[in-house]
Amino acid sequence: MCGIVGYSGSRPAAPVLVNGLKRLEYRGYDSSGIAVEEGAQLKSICRTGRISELERSLPDFHLTGSCGIGHTRWATHGAPSEANAHPHLSCEGDIAIVHNGIIENHAELRSVLEKRGHRFTSQTDSEVIVHLIEDAYARLAFQTSEDDDMEDALGKREERTPASEVKAGEPSLLLQALSMATSMLIGSWAICAISSHEPGIIACARKESPLVIGHGADGEHVASDVTALQGVVPQVCVLGDGQFADVASHSFAVFSSVEERLISAKGEMMRLDWNAEVAERGRFADFMLKEIYEQPRVIRDTLEGRLNHGAITISELSLTHEELNLVDRVVIIACGTSYHAALVAKNLIEGWSRIPCEVEVASEFRYRDPIITPSTLVVAVSQSGETADTLAAIRDARIKGAKVFGITNVIGSPVARESDGVIYTKANKEIAVASTKSFTGQLVSLTLLALLLGQAKGRLKQAQVRMLFNELANTAEQAEAILKEASAIDEAAVSFKDSRSALFIGRGMGAAVAEEGALKLKEVSYLHAEAYPAGEMKHGPIALIEPGFPVIAVATQSPTYDKVLSNIQEAKTRGAMVVAVATEGDEGIGQFADHVIFIPRVRDAFSPITAIIPLQLLARKIALLRGCNIDQPRNLAKSVTVE
Ligand code: M6R
């Protein structure tokens, strides 16, 4: 949520910053801004709306400075407006900051700072940071004291001593001021600051929200996500939690805070393997469609190397066979689409290993003191690997003594780093805000975990594991077959694009697929959708049904198929317009459904992997017909780094 970039080098900074922001736009897209050092001044431009609005205004400003910072915003505190867009400037306009995260004690700090004479121009929580830095900087560089109010402090600037030069191994004054400012903050942050007194320096700080620094031929780059720097720099330094950095035009230095002093530290380097195709839409109209079509590849890549001599191998789990055997409970924590993948996994884990498995939304888990013991295996599922609630839940589980296993798509992400073991979903960068291919990667990874637990508990014999694995691998081809024939999906989309609401139903595995199908529809088409276990429909939601009301039923072959069919008939009798996802060869279903989308026959355990594809395509098509922005739906952001 929110993306930040910085650049200090030999090129004009403004276009570099805007390009970086464009790549981070999926993190937030309600407003954006940059601040650039121009001679002895800072110049900033902020615009509401997409980065393209900011880009359009650049030529009017003739910015040539080669050091600056930028921000793309997802509003938390304060409406999306130019005043609330970052960068925020100090009262004197000599310091600018961008921030990603939340400052929880901003109200208290604001009132203290206002009493000291600071003038605020926004409603954001972030603005306190720049005023705190301004105060600290005045003390460090201009010998003001904490007792001076702002006017006194500004007066002393007239007789200021020039800011000291940055010396190797020594933090800049700006970084020291930033460190003093962060010592007053409660919350989470990735911050970049620049000051007209120390040209070419970007001071950086990180707590919880990610920040990376990359050394390029043209200068140093900073970003809240490697996506902005892929193809720009060969490797990045991942700033550690609580670390600080001074970034200058051709070098950077990392520091840790020790007893309020900044001491040189080492940052962790990470190579960026860049595949330019990932960031291109290619022949596809949007990234969501491209990513839906990548799912067969994701299945194959996620499974590669996982079956060895008839046994599932997940060495990254870092648990021995004996330790796995001692696991007596599994708790899966996740949010959104990742949570729906977890709902599927519960059935598989309990079915194959008979280990009780609970699935919980991370934002609930973290606040309810859950019962977790050292023999509980906690599995955290997160595409981005930086969802704030999931991270907090991981920390809580580890404090309680559990082993935490992360399932994520992003190499080196906080979930990967804070878990005891991690499995990567091999979806590659997912750019559309609505998750599709990462859901498939999660389903496949969780299925592998369920097979591993079944194997460890001795409930699945080698021959069964091999057979199940091969069937799982076949879903790649089955997904390809579904993607080749989408005409029934398009017809169904046309018939309910003007509806106001829709009900998704299913049982067992189908219930989880229905949940994910409803979420996809809501996210991209803004059509209200609700998912219900089909058997629950008559306990309330059936009252919604009137002639023409869309009911989307997951009715693939399963032990509860007949029951789902009865539920479809109950809806049909009341005039519902039924769209059914059914198994090829099901000749009877056509008499109860207005539209049938057939998918190949697969084992019930693997049906979510294939059954979700038509629902992803359906949601996208409806959104397209309703004129919605497919890749960047309103109000959403790809990484949810605030609670
Ligand atoms: O990155 P995560 O998997 O932790 O994100 C969780 C949810 O925010 C995410 O799945 C969200 O629901 C997607 N936009 C769904 O398409």
mmCIF file of N, CA, C and O in Angstrom, residues 258-338:
data_model
loop_
_atom_site.group_PDB
_atom_site.id
_atom_site.type_symbol
_atom_site.label_atom_id
_atom_site.label_comp_id
_atom_site.label_asym_id
_atom_site.label_seq_id
_atom_site.Cartn_x
_atom_site.Cartn_y
_atom_site.Cartn_z
ATOM 1 N N VAL A 258 22.129 2.223 17.470
ATOM 2 C CA VAL A 258 22.582 1.590 18.708
ATOM 3 C C VAL A 258 22.626 2.682 19.761
ATOM 4 O O VAL A 258 23.369 3.663 19.624
ATOM 5 N N GLU A 259 21.810 2.502 20.794
ATOM 6 C CA GLU A 259 21.695 3.504 21.861
ATOM 7 C C GLU A 259 21.612 4.921 21.276
ATOM 8 O O GLU A 259 22.399 5.814 21.603
ATOM 9 N N GLU A 260 20.687 5.060 20.352
ATOM 10 C CA GLU A 260 20.391 6.346 19.730
ATOM 11 C C GLU A 260 21.511 6.896 18.852
ATOM 12 O O GLU A 260 21.460 8.022 18.410
ATOM 13 N N ARG A 261 22.552 6.098 18.597
ATOM 14 C CA ARG A 261 23.588 6.526 17.645
ATOM 15 C C ARG A 261 23.473 5.657 16.405
ATOM 16 O O ARG A 261 23.086 4.493 16.476
ATOM 17 N N LEU A 262 23.845 6.221 15.274
ATOM 18 C CA LEU A 262 23.796 5.432 14.043
ATOM 19 C C LEU A 262 25.168 4.822 13.789
ATOM 20 O O LEU A 262 26.162 5.535 13.664
ATOM 21 N N ILE A 263 25.205 3.512 13.760
ATOM 22 C CA ILE A 263 26.464 2.780 13.608
ATOM 23 C C ILE A 263 26.431 2.050 12.262
ATOM 24 O O ILE A 263 25.409 1.428 11.929
ATOM 25 N N SER A 264 27.526 2.077 11.528
ATOM 26 C CA SER A 264 27.595 1.392 10.226
ATOM 27 C C SER A 264 27.116 -0.039 10.326
ATOM 28 O O SER A 264 27.442 -0.739 11.289
ATOM 29 N N ALA A 265 26.346 -0.473 9.362
ATOM 30 C CA ALA A 265 25.819 -1.849 9.396
ATOM 31 C C ALA A 265 25.869 -2.419 7.983
ATOM 32 O O ALA A 265 26.145 -1.708 7.011
ATOM 33 N N LYS A 266 25.603 -3.708 7.894
ATOM 34 C CA LYS A 266 25.611 -4.352 6.579
ATOM 35 C C LYS A 266 24.172 -4.590 6.147
ATOM 36 O O LYS A 266 23.355 -5.046 6.930
ATOM 37 N N GLY A 267 23.883 -4.267 4.913
ATOM 38 C CA GLY A 267 22.551 -4.587 4.389
ATOM 39 C C GLY A 267 22.611 -5.929 3.683
ATOM 40 O O GLY A 267 23.682 -6.382 3.287
ATOM 41 N N GLU A 268 21.459 -6.542 3.533
ATOM 42 C CA GLU A 268 21.436 -7.867 2.898
ATOM 43 C C GLU A 268 21.204 -7.708 1.388
ATOM 44 O O GLU A 268 20.240 -7.077 0.966
ATOM 45 N N MET A 269 22.105 -8.262 0.577
ATOM 46 C CA MET A 269 21.985 -8.090 -0.874
ATOM 47 C C MET A 269 21.114 -9.197 -1.471
ATOM 48 O O MET A 269 21.109 -10.323 -0.994
ATOM 49 N N MET A 270 20.386 -8.837 -2.516
ATOM 50 C CA MET A 270 19.521 -9.819 -3.192
ATOM 51 C C MET A 270 19.620 -9.601 -4.704
ATOM 52 O O MET A 270 19.485 -8.477 -5.175
ATOM 53 N N ARG A 271 19.886 -10.668 -5.441
ATOM 54 C CA ARG A 271 19.970 -10.546 -6.910
ATOM 55 C C ARG A 271 18.574 -10.406 -7.496
ATOM 56 O O ARG A 271 17.618 -10.991 -6.988
ATOM 57 N N LEU A 272 18.440 -9.646 -8.563
ATOM 58 C CA LEU A 272 17.134 -9.522 -9.222
ATOM 59 C C LEU A 272 17.181 -10.279 -10.538
ATOM 60 O O LEU A 272 17.930 -9.887 -11.437
ATOM 61 N N ASP A 273 16.452 -11.362 -10.612
ATOM 62 C CA ASP A 273 16.386 -12.079 -11.880
ATOM 63 C C ASP A 273 15.236 -11.481 -12.651
ATOM 64 O O ASP A 273 14.073 -11.628 -12.261
ATOM 65 N N TRP A 274 15.538 -10.831 -13.691
ATOM 66 C CA TRP A 274 14.526 -10.034 -14.379
ATOM 67 C C TRP A 274 14.104 -10.666 -15.693
ATOM 68 O O TRP A 274 14.914 -10.926 -16.571
ATOM 69 N N ASN A 275 12.836 -10.908 -15.797
ATOM 70 C CA ASN A 275 12.291 -11.399 -17.049
ATOM 71 C C ASN A 275 11.358 -10.298 -17.562
ATOM 72 O O ASN A 275 10.269 -10.104 -17.039
ATOM 73 N N ALA A 276 11.814 -9.592 -18.594
ATOM 74 C CA ALA A 276 11.077 -8.409 -19.066
ATOM 75 C C ALA A 276 9.636 -8.741 -19.459
ATOM 76 O O ALA A 276 8.747 -7.912 -19.324
ATOM 77 N N GLU A 277 9.397 -9.982 -19.884
ATOM 78 C CA GLU A 277 8.047 -10.372 -20.322
ATOM 79 C C GLU A 277 7.010 -10.208 -19.219
ATOM 80 O O GLU A 277 5.842 -9.947 -19.481
ATOM 81 N N VAL A 278 7.471 -10.382 -17.964
ATOM 82 C CA VAL A 278 6.532 -10.320 -16.844
ATOM 83 C C VAL A 278 5.826 -8.967 -16.788
ATOM 84 O O VAL A 278 4.647 -8.870 -16.461
ATOM 85 N N ALA A 279 6.560 -7.910 -17.145
ATOM 86 C CA ALA A 279 5.972 -6.566 -17.035
ATOM 87 C C ALA A 279 5.259 -6.134 -18.305
ATOM 88 O O ALA A 279 4.755 -5.022 -18.379
ATOM 89 N N GLU A 280 5.188 -7.003 -19.295
ATOM 90 C CA GLU A 280 4.524 -6.640 -20.555
ATOM 91 C C GLU A 280 3.208 -7.392 -20.675
ATOM 92 O O GLU A 280 3.142 -8.572 -20.360
ATOM 93 N N ARG A 281 2.199 -6.715 -21.227
ATOM 94 C CA ARG A 281 0.910 -7.388 -21.419
ATOM 95 C C ARG A 281 0.926 -8.308 -22.628
ATOM 96 O O ARG A 281 0.095 -9.192 -22.769
ATOM 97 N N GLY A 282 1.880 -8.077 -23.537
ATOM 98 C CA GLY A 282 1.970 -8.904 -24.740
ATOM 99 C C GLY A 282 0.690 -8.834 -25.552
ATOM 100 O O GLY A 282 0.108 -7.767 -25.729
ATOM 101 N N ARG A 283 0.185 -10.004 -25.972
ATOM 102 C CA ARG A 283 -1.009 -10.016 -26.838
ATOM 103 C C ARG A 283 -2.302 -9.844 -26.041
ATOM 104 O O ARG A 283 -3.387 -9.855 -26.605
ATOM 105 N N PHE A 284 -2.190 -9.713 -24.737
ATOM 106 C CA PHE A 284 -3.403 -9.662 -23.908
ATOM 107 C C PHE A 284 -3.869 -8.225 -23.682
ATOM 108 O O PHE A 284 -3.058 -7.302 -23.612
ATOM 109 N N ALA A 285 -5.177 -8.072 -23.532
ATOM 110 C CA ALA A 285 -5.751 -6.733 -23.371
ATOM 111 C C ALA A 285 -5.432 -6.132 -22.006
ATOM 112 O O ALA A 285 -5.393 -4.920 -21.839
ATOM 113 N N ASP A 286 -5.238 -6.974 -21.015
ATOM 114 C CA ASP A 286 -4.927 -6.488 -19.675
ATOM 115 C C ASP A 286 -4.115 -7.551 -18.950
ATOM 116 O O ASP A 286 -4.035 -8.703 -19.388
ATOM 117 N N PHE A 287 -3.520 -7.154 -17.812
ATOM 118 C CA PHE A 287 -2.690 -8.105 -17.065
ATOM 119 C C PHE A 287 -3.520 -9.221 -16.451
ATOM 120 O O PHE A 287 -3.062 -10.344 -16.333
ATOM 121 N N MET A 288 -4.761 -8.908 -16.062
ATOM 122 C CA MET A 288 -5.570 -9.954 -15.436
ATOM 123 C C MET A 288 -5.743 -11.111 -16.416
ATOM 124 O O MET A 288 -5.583 -12.289 -16.056
ATOM 125 N N LEU A 289 -6.037 -10.780 -17.676
ATOM 126 C CA LEU A 289 -6.238 -11.838 -18.667
ATOM 127 C C LEU A 289 -4.933 -12.597 -18.897
ATOM 128 O O LEU A 289 -4.912 -13.831 -18.942
ATOM 129 N N LYS A 290 -3.855 -11.845 -18.994
ATOM 130 C CA LYS A 290 -2.555 -12.491 -19.216
ATOM 131 C C LYS A 290 -2.264 -13.476 -18.067
ATOM 132 O O LYS A 290 -1.821 -14.605 -18.277
ATOM 133 N N GLU A 291 -2.546 -13.009 -16.851
ATOM 134 C CA GLU A 291 -2.207 -13.831 -15.685
ATOM 135 C C GLU A 291 -3.119 -15.056 -15.569
ATOM 136 O O GLU A 291 -2.701 -16.119 -15.130
ATOM 137 N N ILE A 292 -4.377 -14.902 -15.999
ATOM 138 C CA ILE A 292 -5.280 -16.055 -16.017
ATOM 139 C C ILE A 292 -4.708 -17.121 -16.974
ATOM 140 O O ILE A 292 -4.685 -18.314 -16.661
ATOM 141 N N TYR A 293 -4.209 -16.661 -18.104
ATOM 142 C CA TYR A 293 -3.669 -17.607 -19.094
ATOM 143 C C TYR A 293 -2.321 -18.199 -18.680
ATOM 144 O O TYR A 293 -1.865 -19.166 -19.269
ATOM 145 N N GLU A 294 -1.693 -17.628 -17.678
ATOM 146 C CA GLU A 294 -0.403 -18.175 -17.220
ATOM 147 C C GLU A 294 -0.587 -19.359 -16.267
ATOM 148 O O GLU A 294 0.389 -19.982 -15.858
ATOM 149 N N GLN A 295 -1.833 -19.649 -15.881
ATOM 150 C CA GLN A 295 -2.026 -20.626 -14.804
ATOM 151 C C GLN A 295 -1.495 -22.036 -15.099
ATOM 152 O O GLN A 295 -0.902 -22.650 -14.214
ATOM 153 N N PRO A 296 -1.627 -22.525 -16.332
ATOM 154 C CA PRO A 296 -1.032 -23.850 -16.573
ATOM 155 C C PRO A 296 0.477 -23.856 -16.289
ATOM 156 O O PRO A 296 0.998 -24.792 -15.681
ATOM 157 N N ARG A 297 1.151 -22.784 -16.682
ATOM 158 C CA ARG A 297 2.599 -22.694 -16.423
ATOM 159 C C ARG A 297 2.890 -22.656 -14.916
ATOM 160 O O ARG A 297 3.826 -23.284 -14.425
ATOM 161 N N VAL A 298 2.034 -21.925 -14.178
ATOM 162 C CA VAL A 298 2.245 -21.817 -12.720
ATOM 163 C C VAL A 298 2.136 -23.208 -12.074
ATOM 164 O O VAL A 298 2.931 -23.572 -11.203
ATOM 165 N N ILE A 299 1.151 -23.985 -12.526
ATOM 166 C CA ILE A 299 0.967 -25.334 -11.955
ATOM 167 C C ILE A 299 2.244 -26.153 -12.197
ATOM 168 O O ILE A 299 2.802 -26.764 -11.277
ATOM 169 N N ARG A 300 2.723 -26.117 -13.437
ATOM 170 C CA ARG A 300 3.918 -26.924 -13.777
ATOM 171 C C ARG A 300 5.130 -26.462 -12.973
ATOM 172 O O ARG A 300 5.838 -27.272 -12.382
ATOM 173 N N ASP A 301 5.350 -25.143 -12.925
ATOM 174 C CA ASP A 301 6.553 -24.641 -12.239
ATOM 175 C C ASP A 301 6.499 -24.921 -10.734
ATOM 176 O O ASP A 301 7.509 -25.212 -10.108
ATOM 177 N N THR A 302 5.298 -24.789 -10.158
ATOM 178 C CA THR A 302 5.200 -24.983 -8.699
ATOM 179 C C THR A 302 5.426 -26.456 -8.331
ATOM 180 O O THR A 302 5.909 -26.773 -7.243
ATOM 181 N N LEU A 303 5.093 -27.339 -9.273
ATOM 182 C CA LEU A 303 5.247 -28.774 -8.982
ATOM 183 C C LEU A 303 6.646 -29.301 -9.295
ATOM 184 O O LEU A 303 7.011 -30.388 -8.844
ATOM 185 N N GLU A 304 7.394 -28.506 -10.050
ATOM 186 C CA GLU A 304 8.680 -29.025 -10.522
ATOM 187 C C GLU A 304 9.594 -29.456 -9.371
ATOM 188 O O GLU A 304 9.794 -28.718 -8.412
ATOM 189 N N GLY A 305 10.083 -30.671 -9.475
ATOM 190 C CA GLY A 305 11.051 -31.183 -8.503
ATOM 191 C C GLY A 305 10.447 -31.590 -7.170
ATOM 192 O O GLY A 305 11.175 -31.855 -6.214
ATOM 193 N N ARG A 306 9.118 -31.655 -7.083
ATOM 194 C CA ARG A 306 8.500 -31.933 -5.782
ATOM 195 C C ARG A 306 8.242 -33.415 -5.516
ATOM 196 O O ARG A 306 7.924 -33.789 -4.390
ATOM 197 N N LEU A 307 8.311 -34.254 -6.555
ATOM 198 C CA LEU A 307 8.109 -35.693 -6.324
ATOM 199 C C LEU A 307 9.434 -36.398 -6.574
ATOM 200 O O LEU A 307 9.972 -36.366 -7.686
ATOM 201 N N ASN A 308 9.956 -37.000 -5.534
ATOM 202 C CA ASN A 308 11.231 -37.702 -5.663
ATOM 203 C C ASN A 308 11.089 -39.107 -5.114
ATOM 204 O O ASN A 308 10.753 -39.282 -3.940
ATOM 205 N N HIS A 309 11.325 -40.089 -5.972
ATOM 206 C CA HIS A 309 11.182 -41.508 -5.595
ATOM 207 C C HIS A 309 9.848 -41.756 -4.911
ATOM 208 O O HIS A 309 9.776 -42.378 -3.847
ATOM 209 N N GLY A 310 8.813 -41.224 -5.484
ATOM 210 C CA GLY A 310 7.474 -41.496 -4.959
ATOM 211 C C GLY A 310 7.133 -40.726 -3.695
ATOM 212 O O GLY A 310 6.100 -40.982 -3.068
ATOM 213 N N ALA A 311 7.976 -39.776 -3.294
ATOM 214 C CA ALA A 311 7.674 -39.019 -2.060
ATOM 215 C C ALA A 311 7.701 -37.517 -2.348
ATOM 216 O O ALA A 311 8.492 -37.044 -3.162
ATOM 217 N N ILE A 312 6.824 -36.804 -1.661
ATOM 218 C CA ILE A 312 6.798 -35.347 -1.809
ATOM 219 C C ILE A 312 7.985 -34.752 -1.043
ATOM 220 O O ILE A 312 8.236 -35.130 0.109
ATOM 221 N N THR A 313 8.687 -33.838 -1.685
ATOM 222 C CA THR A 313 9.825 -33.194 -1.023
ATOM 223 C C THR A 313 9.562 -31.692 -0.938
ATOM 224 O O THR A 313 9.342 -31.036 -1.952
ATOM 225 N N ILE A 314 9.565 -31.189 0.291
ATOM 226 C CA ILE A 314 9.525 -29.721 0.465
ATOM 227 C C ILE A 314 10.635 -29.407 1.464
ATOM 228 O O ILE A 314 10.388 -29.186 2.660
ATOM 229 N N SER A 315 11.867 -29.401 0.980
ATOM 230 C CA SER A 315 12.997 -29.246 1.914
ATOM 231 C C SER A 315 12.957 -27.883 2.598
ATOM 232 O O SER A 315 13.428 -27.731 3.727
ATOM 233 N N GLU A 316 12.361 -26.869 1.924
ATOM 234 C CA GLU A 316 12.313 -25.517 2.501
ATOM 235 C C GLU A 316 11.518 -25.478 3.804
ATOM 236 O O GLU A 316 11.615 -24.532 4.575
ATOM 237 N N LEU A 317 10.720 -26.503 4.043
ATOM 238 C CA LEU A 317 9.895 -26.511 5.251
ATOM 239 C C LEU A 317 10.775 -26.590 6.505
ATOM 240 O O LEU A 317 10.361 -26.221 7.595
ATOM 241 N N SER A 318 11.981 -27.065 6.323
ATOM 242 C CA SER A 318 12.978 -27.220 7.386
ATOM 243 C C SER A 318 12.439 -27.950 8.631
ATOM 244 O O SER A 318 12.748 -27.599 9.759
ATOM 245 N N LEU A 319 11.590 -28.937 8.401
ATOM 246 C CA LEU A 319 11.137 -29.813 9.498
ATOM 247 C C LEU A 319 11.488 -31.242 9.099
ATOM 248 O O LEU A 319 11.266 -31.633 7.950
ATOM 249 N N THR A 320 12.035 -32.012 10.021
ATOM 250 C CA THR A 320 12.357 -33.408 9.708
ATOM 251 C C THR A 320 11.045 -34.206 9.638
ATOM 252 O O THR A 320 9.994 -33.745 10.102
ATOM 253 N N HIS A 321 11.144 -35.409 9.087
ATOM 254 C CA HIS A 321 9.994 -36.295 9.000
ATOM 255 C C HIS A 321 9.402 -36.505 10.408
ATOM 256 O O HIS A 321 8.187 -36.469 10.608
ATOM 257 N N GLU A 322 10.299 -36.673 11.400
ATOM 258 C CA GLU A 322 9.845 -36.914 12.781
ATOM 259 C C GLU A 322 9.110 -35.684 13.325
ATOM 260 O O GLU A 322 8.068 -35.803 13.964
ATOM 261 N N GLU A 323 9.675 -34.520 13.054
ATOM 262 C CA GLU A 323 9.034 -33.292 13.553
ATOM 263 C C GLU A 323 7.653 -33.106 12.909
ATOM 264 O O GLU A 323 6.691 -32.722 13.571
ATOM 265 N N LEU A 324 7.595 -33.436 11.622
ATOM 266 C CA LEU A 324 6.299 -33.327 10.925
ATOM 267 C C LEU A 324 5.285 -34.268 11.545
ATOM 268 O O LEU A 324 4.109 -33.952 11.705
ATOM 269 N N ASN A 325 5.788 -35.442 11.905
ATOM 270 C CA ASN A 325 4.902 -36.452 12.471
ATOM 271 C C ASN A 325 4.323 -36.012 13.813
ATOM 272 O O ASN A 325 3.249 -36.448 14.224
ATOM 273 N N LEU A 326 5.049 -35.105 14.494
ATOM 274 C CA LEU A 326 4.575 -34.633 15.806
ATOM 275 C C LEU A 326 3.515 -33.532 15.690
ATOM 276 O O LEU A 326 2.871 -33.173 16.672
ATOM 277 N N VAL A 327 3.359 -32.987 14.482
ATOM 278 C CA VAL A 327 2.365 -31.910 14.307
ATOM 279 C C VAL A 327 0.976 -32.464 14.617
ATOM 280 O O VAL A 327 0.561 -33.478 14.056
ATOM 281 N N ASP A 328 0.279 -31.829 15.573
ATOM 282 C CA ASP A 328 -1.049 -32.359 15.910
ATOM 283 C C ASP A 328 -2.175 -31.409 15.516
ATOM 284 O O ASP A 328 -3.341 -31.685 15.754
ATOM 285 N N ARG A 329 -1.815 -30.263 14.958
ATOM 286 C CA ARG A 329 -2.834 -29.310 14.548
ATOM 287 C C ARG A 329 -2.218 -28.360 13.525
ATOM 288 O O ARG A 329 -1.041 -28.001 13.640
ATOM 289 N N VAL A 330 -3.003 -28.008 12.528
ATOM 290 C CA VAL A 330 -2.515 -27.032 11.541
ATOM 291 C C VAL A 330 -3.448 -25.831 11.592
ATOM 292 O O VAL A 330 -4.674 -25.984 11.631
ATOM 293 N N VAL A 331 -2.864 -24.634 11.624
ATOM 294 C CA VAL A 331 -3.664 -23.416 11.567
ATOM 295 C C VAL A 331 -3.166 -22.615 10.364
ATOM 296 O O VAL A 331 -1.972 -22.333 10.260
ATOM 297 N N ILE A 332 -4.076 -22.317 9.460
ATOM 298 C CA ILE A 332 -3.664 -21.535 8.290
ATOM 299 C C ILE A 332 -4.212 -20.126 8.426
ATOM 300 O O ILE A 332 -5.404 -19.932 8.695
ATOM 301 N N ILE A 333 -3.325 -19.146 8.271
ATOM 302 C CA ILE A 333 -3.744 -17.747 8.385
ATOM 303 C C ILE A 333 -3.506 -17.035 7.049
ATOM 304 O O ILE A 333 -2.479 -17.248 6.408
ATOM 305 N N ALA A 334 -4.454 -16.230 6.651
ATOM 306 C CA ALA A 334 -4.356 -15.568 5.344
ATOM 307 C C ALA A 334 -5.462 -14.529 5.230
ATOM 308 O O ALA A 334 -6.320 -14.429 6.112
ATOM 309 N N CYS A 335 -5.444 -13.779 4.149
ATOM 310 C CA CYS A 335 -6.493 -12.790 3.873
ATOM 311 C C CYS A 335 -6.949 -12.930 2.419
ATOM 312 O O CYS A 335 -6.177 -13.360 1.558
ATOM 313 N N GLY A 336 -8.168 -12.497 2.151
ATOM 314 C CA GLY A 336 -8.672 -12.389 0.777
ATOM 315 C C GLY A 336 -8.571 -13.694 -0.001
ATOM 316 O O GLY A 336 -8.952 -14.773 0.476
ATOM 317 N N THR A 337 -8.039 -13.582 -1.197
ATOM 318 C CA THR A 337 -7.903 -14.757 -2.062
ATOM 319 C C THR A 337 -7.064 -15.845 -1.395
ATOM 320 O O THR A 337 -7.362 -17.041 -1.498
ATOM 321 N N SER A 338 -6.021 -15.436 -0.701
ATOM 322 C CA SER A 338 -5.148 -16.412 -0.039
ATOM 323 C C SER A 338 -5.951 -17.205 0.999
ATOM 324 O O SER A 338 -5.723 -18.401 1.210
#
